[in-house]
């Protein structure tokens, strides 16, 4: 997806011009991948622009920073307000928001402590992530030959830029082999997640997803789907998932900020169920999209309003 330039980027508390948000090649982050980040969406809801689960995303950014001993001079609420500020300044709704915390230009060498911490928040236009853009069609995926991060190597609970080198291996292999996305197993061979999505299965009517111990990112969409499923009375279990369960489940789908809820119609060319979106996925999508669009009330207080006139409606 091409990047559509906007006017302003939030940097350490101030709005700067898009073209001024540059880095030196000797910045710590360029050499050692020292960054943590977030991916957030702002929706054009019926009653106005709203950032989805802004506080949870900023809490995860703070958690990722804490794991990497990066001290941020901003609180969670200040970061939420900063997202609102940059979206309002650029007047692009719906949009994707990308907060980044990085180790900048200071000293070279692995020790990161003497390189300054810079916080940026960028927002830009972004549409569908996976597949044709039709939320009910489903995508074809494979199981990756690459494993997800082993425990106690790269922390999977931190959303660090460096983790996405692993994601890139998974994604590239999938694309080269003609798939949209890859599902990675953890080092013990249990199902983990996609390169940028959590994974759910429906087996005998029960919704299953891998627990956080299987090297998955604690996805905010994952959490939202778990909440909605419980409210809808769908049985939910977080459990270790053997690979072969992917092939014999009634339904499989991805969740993520970018992917939202994306059904999977085949894994390794084996049809999931009858190869069409299943009833549980459909029900969850319907409920989730209604809330995102504003057709259903925001009963969970998932949205932070942005004082800006939405330029175009959400298309789902
Ligand atoms: N796993 C990985 C590796 C991801 O990159 C993402 C996207 N942030 C997810 C899961 C889904 O998380 P979320 O629902 O918070 O976007």
XYZ file of C-alpha atoms and ligand atoms in Angstrom:
332
model
C 0.000 0.000 0.000
C 1.430 3.373 -0.955
C 1.798 5.980 1.766
C -0.406 8.999 1.262
C 1.400 11.960 2.724
C -0.478 14.111 5.257
C 0.309 17.555 6.641
C 1.336 16.942 10.235
C 3.090 14.383 12.396
C 3.099 14.512 16.199
C 6.660 14.449 17.532
C 7.503 14.562 21.261
C 4.521 16.752 22.072
C 4.455 19.032 19.017
C 2.994 18.877 15.538
C 5.677 19.042 12.882
C 5.456 18.988 9.086
C 5.369 15.592 7.384
C 8.602 16.320 5.507
C 10.466 17.220 8.697
C 9.931 13.823 10.362
C 13.290 12.434 9.242
C 15.983 10.344 10.940
C 19.728 10.027 10.601
C 20.931 6.720 9.160
C 23.102 6.233 12.256
C 20.103 6.366 14.580
C 20.046 3.415 16.961
C 16.735 2.194 15.537
C 18.089 1.928 12.003
C 20.981 -0.269 13.095
C 19.378 -2.411 15.794
C 15.628 -2.251 15.281
C 15.109 -0.379 18.562
C 11.491 0.651 18.241
C 8.091 -0.274 19.582
C 4.938 0.821 17.878
C 1.171 0.576 17.564
C -1.403 0.273 14.837
C -4.703 1.936 15.633
C -7.789 2.788 13.616
C -10.003 5.810 13.607
C -13.442 5.090 12.177
C -16.028 7.364 10.610
C -18.944 6.300 12.771
C -22.487 7.473 12.306
C -22.137 9.891 15.214
C -18.675 11.130 14.216
C -15.027 10.179 14.082
C -13.840 7.827 16.807
C -10.532 6.133 17.626
C -11.032 2.450 18.426
C -9.780 1.374 21.865
C -7.292 4.230 22.040
C -6.451 3.730 25.729
C -5.787 -0.001 25.275
C -3.484 0.666 22.336
C -1.564 3.320 24.256
C -1.335 0.999 27.255
C 0.154 -1.694 25.017
C 2.648 0.887 23.694
C 3.635 1.701 27.279
C 3.904 -2.018 28.065
C 6.110 -2.632 25.015
C 8.278 0.329 26.058
C 8.557 -0.958 29.614
C 9.720 -4.399 28.444
C 12.506 -2.677 26.483
C 13.407 -0.292 29.347
C 12.341 2.729 27.324
C 11.071 5.455 29.610
C 8.410 7.581 28.037
C 7.851 11.155 29.158
C 4.136 10.817 28.336
C 1.266 9.159 30.158
C -1.290 6.907 28.535
C -3.870 9.696 28.531
C -1.433 12.194 27.031
C -0.712 9.737 24.232
C -4.442 9.256 23.634
C -4.844 13.050 23.399
C -1.888 13.196 21.021
C -3.604 10.724 18.677
C -6.749 12.852 18.763
C -4.661 15.956 18.041
C -2.929 14.560 14.980
C -6.106 13.044 13.496
C -7.942 16.355 14.014
C -5.040 18.300 12.474
C -4.874 16.180 9.322
C -8.657 15.751 8.958
C -8.350 12.252 7.485
C -11.123 9.938 8.643
C -11.288 6.983 8.461
C -7.580 6.506 8.994
C -4.876 4.306 10.395
C -2.761 5.704 13.224
C 0.837 4.655 13.739
C 2.443 5.686 17.053
C 6.171 4.840 17.182
C 8.640 5.005 20.066
C 12.239 4.713 18.916
C 15.831 5.078 20.009
C 17.222 7.895 17.914
C 20.585 9.450 17.124
C 22.994 9.333 20.056
C 25.614 6.659 20.312
C 26.393 3.667 18.201
C 26.862 0.268 19.826
C 24.299 -2.189 21.108
C 23.824 -0.436 24.473
C 20.722 1.670 23.814
C 20.736 3.759 26.995
C 22.552 6.745 25.514
C 20.365 7.149 22.466
C 17.411 9.516 22.900
C 13.842 8.272 22.899
C 11.647 9.850 20.279
C 7.895 9.495 20.073
C 6.080 9.996 16.794
C 2.421 9.631 15.893
C 1.524 9.495 12.229
C -1.885 8.966 10.668
C -2.840 8.166 7.128
C -5.539 6.815 4.903
C -5.732 3.054 4.790
C -8.283 0.571 3.574
C -8.621 -3.181 3.711
C -5.568 -5.217 4.564
C -6.147 -8.798 3.474
C -7.849 -10.259 0.461
C -10.075 -8.628 -2.067
C -11.627 -6.176 0.326
C -14.798 -8.210 0.630
C -15.143 -9.048 4.306
C -17.317 -12.092 3.618
C -15.177 -13.759 0.969
C -12.333 -15.353 2.903
C -8.631 -15.681 2.137
C -6.336 -18.573 1.249
C -3.465 -19.078 3.669
C -0.687 -21.549 4.421
C 1.114 -22.748 7.506
C 4.497 -21.074 7.463
C 7.769 -22.975 7.542
C 8.940 -20.205 9.887
C 8.100 -20.470 13.568
C 6.952 -17.592 15.697
C 9.381 -16.118 18.237
C 10.603 -18.637 20.790
C 9.838 -17.849 24.429
C 12.565 -15.809 26.087
C 14.145 -14.691 22.840
C 12.193 -11.791 21.332
C 9.263 -10.952 23.621
C 6.088 -11.626 21.656
C 3.966 -9.544 24.024
C 5.903 -6.444 23.013
C 4.954 -4.939 19.685
C 8.512 -4.161 18.647
C 9.676 -3.298 15.170
C 12.290 -6.048 15.353
C 9.599 -8.724 15.822
C 8.405 -7.852 12.350
C 11.545 -9.294 10.784
C 9.998 -12.627 11.766
C 6.646 -11.441 10.401
C 8.310 -10.473 7.131
C 9.731 -13.961 6.686
C 6.264 -15.435 7.217
C 4.599 -12.929 4.895
C 7.170 -13.176 2.092
C 7.096 -16.953 2.037
C 3.299 -16.914 1.860
C 3.241 -14.391 -0.997
C 5.952 -16.154 -3.005
C 3.927 -19.367 -2.736
C 0.710 -17.693 -3.861
C -1.018 -17.218 -0.494
C -2.308 -14.045 1.090
C -0.898 -14.768 4.526
C 0.914 -17.386 6.584
C -0.013 -18.896 9.922
C 3.021 -19.441 12.129
C 3.367 -22.206 14.678
C 5.271 -21.630 17.889
C 8.559 -23.471 18.515
C 6.655 -26.421 19.983
C 4.496 -26.794 16.883
C 1.310 -25.267 18.288
C -0.655 -22.707 16.326
C 0.464 -19.170 17.156
C -0.732 -16.368 14.849
C -0.417 -14.730 11.443
C 2.340 -12.288 10.529
C 0.135 -9.445 11.745
C -3.076 -11.008 13.032
C -4.359 -13.243 15.783
C -6.151 -16.415 14.818
C -9.462 -17.967 15.845
C -10.963 -21.385 15.086
C -14.484 -22.692 15.505
C -14.612 -26.377 16.341
C -17.833 -28.113 17.377
C -19.371 -24.683 17.855
C -16.692 -23.522 20.317
C -14.487 -20.539 19.582
C -10.811 -21.323 20.155
C -7.756 -19.105 20.195
C -4.173 -19.597 21.339
C -3.276 -18.305 24.816
C -0.621 -15.600 25.218
C 1.980 -18.268 26.121
C 1.988 -19.485 22.500
C 3.968 -16.423 21.334
C 1.012 -14.289 20.282
C 0.628 -10.547 20.506
C -2.124 -9.633 22.991
C -4.311 -8.330 20.200
C -6.874 -5.687 20.949
C -9.184 -7.035 18.257
C -8.651 -10.494 19.770
C -9.804 -9.118 23.111
C -12.800 -7.369 21.504
C -13.864 -10.557 19.711
C -13.522 -12.580 22.932
C -15.751 -10.037 24.699
C -18.367 -10.044 21.932
C -18.410 -13.848 21.748
C -19.015 -14.138 25.493
C -21.843 -11.605 25.246
C -23.388 -13.532 22.352
C -23.260 -16.750 24.368
C -20.694 -18.407 22.078
C -18.509 -20.805 24.100
C -14.923 -19.519 24.150
C -11.731 -21.372 25.082
C -8.150 -20.137 25.074
C -6.154 -23.310 24.531
C -3.117 -24.708 22.764
C -4.077 -25.615 19.214
C -2.400 -28.437 17.284
C -1.705 -27.678 13.626
C -4.094 -30.297 12.284
C -7.012 -28.638 14.007
C -6.737 -25.930 11.344
C -7.783 -28.469 8.721
C -10.744 -29.953 10.561
C -12.331 -26.850 12.066
C -15.660 -25.559 10.833
C -14.372 -22.004 10.667
C -11.057 -20.160 10.904
C -10.538 -16.392 10.892
C -7.937 -13.715 11.540
C -8.398 -10.699 13.776
C -6.385 -7.505 13.859
C -6.584 -3.753 13.619
C -5.772 -3.950 9.931
C -7.476 -7.286 9.200
C -10.504 -6.576 11.445
C -12.272 -9.965 11.169
C -11.093 -11.758 8.028
C -12.439 -15.252 7.311
C -10.007 -17.911 6.076
C -11.426 -20.204 3.418
C -8.481 -22.568 3.033
C -5.313 -23.567 4.855
C -2.604 -25.281 2.784
C -5.205 -25.703 0.016
C -7.497 -27.671 2.334
C -10.931 -26.049 2.476
C -12.007 -24.766 5.878
C -15.524 -26.159 6.402
C -17.255 -25.759 3.052
C -14.863 -22.989 1.986
C -17.341 -20.210 2.762
C -17.677 -17.841 5.681
C -19.244 -19.729 8.579
C -22.116 -18.690 10.858
C -20.015 -17.868 13.934
C -17.588 -15.691 11.956
C -20.570 -14.009 10.296
C -22.281 -13.301 13.591
C -19.159 -11.856 15.156
C -18.413 -9.769 12.066
C -21.942 -8.408 12.008
C -21.801 -7.397 15.667
C -18.281 -5.985 15.395
C -18.872 -4.023 12.199
C -22.135 -2.588 13.532
C -20.227 -1.160 16.491
C -17.377 0.110 14.291
C -19.790 1.875 11.957
C -21.965 3.253 14.697
C -25.037 1.287 13.627
C -24.936 -0.310 17.093
C -24.241 1.739 20.231
C -20.760 1.881 21.692
C -21.846 -0.019 24.801
C -18.280 -0.931 25.769
C -16.988 2.660 25.492
C -14.505 1.542 22.876
C -14.381 4.874 21.045
C -12.562 8.129 21.750
C -14.255 10.896 19.762
C -12.210 13.148 17.486
C -13.548 16.639 16.798
C -13.303 16.495 13.040
C -15.816 16.208 10.255
C -15.500 12.760 8.671
C -14.695 13.130 4.987
C -16.062 9.789 3.878
C -18.060 6.941 5.380
C -16.576 3.629 6.446
C -16.943 0.945 3.808
C -17.141 -2.621 5.011
N -0.399 -10.293 16.031
C 0.519 -9.561 15.390
C 1.870 -10.121 15.158
C 0.195 -8.266 14.956
O 1.090 -7.521 14.309
C -1.114 -7.763 15.174
C -1.470 -6.388 14.700
N -1.158 -5.413 15.653
C -2.036 -8.583 15.832
C -1.638 -9.847 16.249
C -3.420 -8.113 16.117
O -3.415 -7.157 17.150
P -4.480 -5.985 17.187
O -5.819 -6.618 17.159
O -4.206 -5.276 18.472
O -4.239 -5.137 16.000
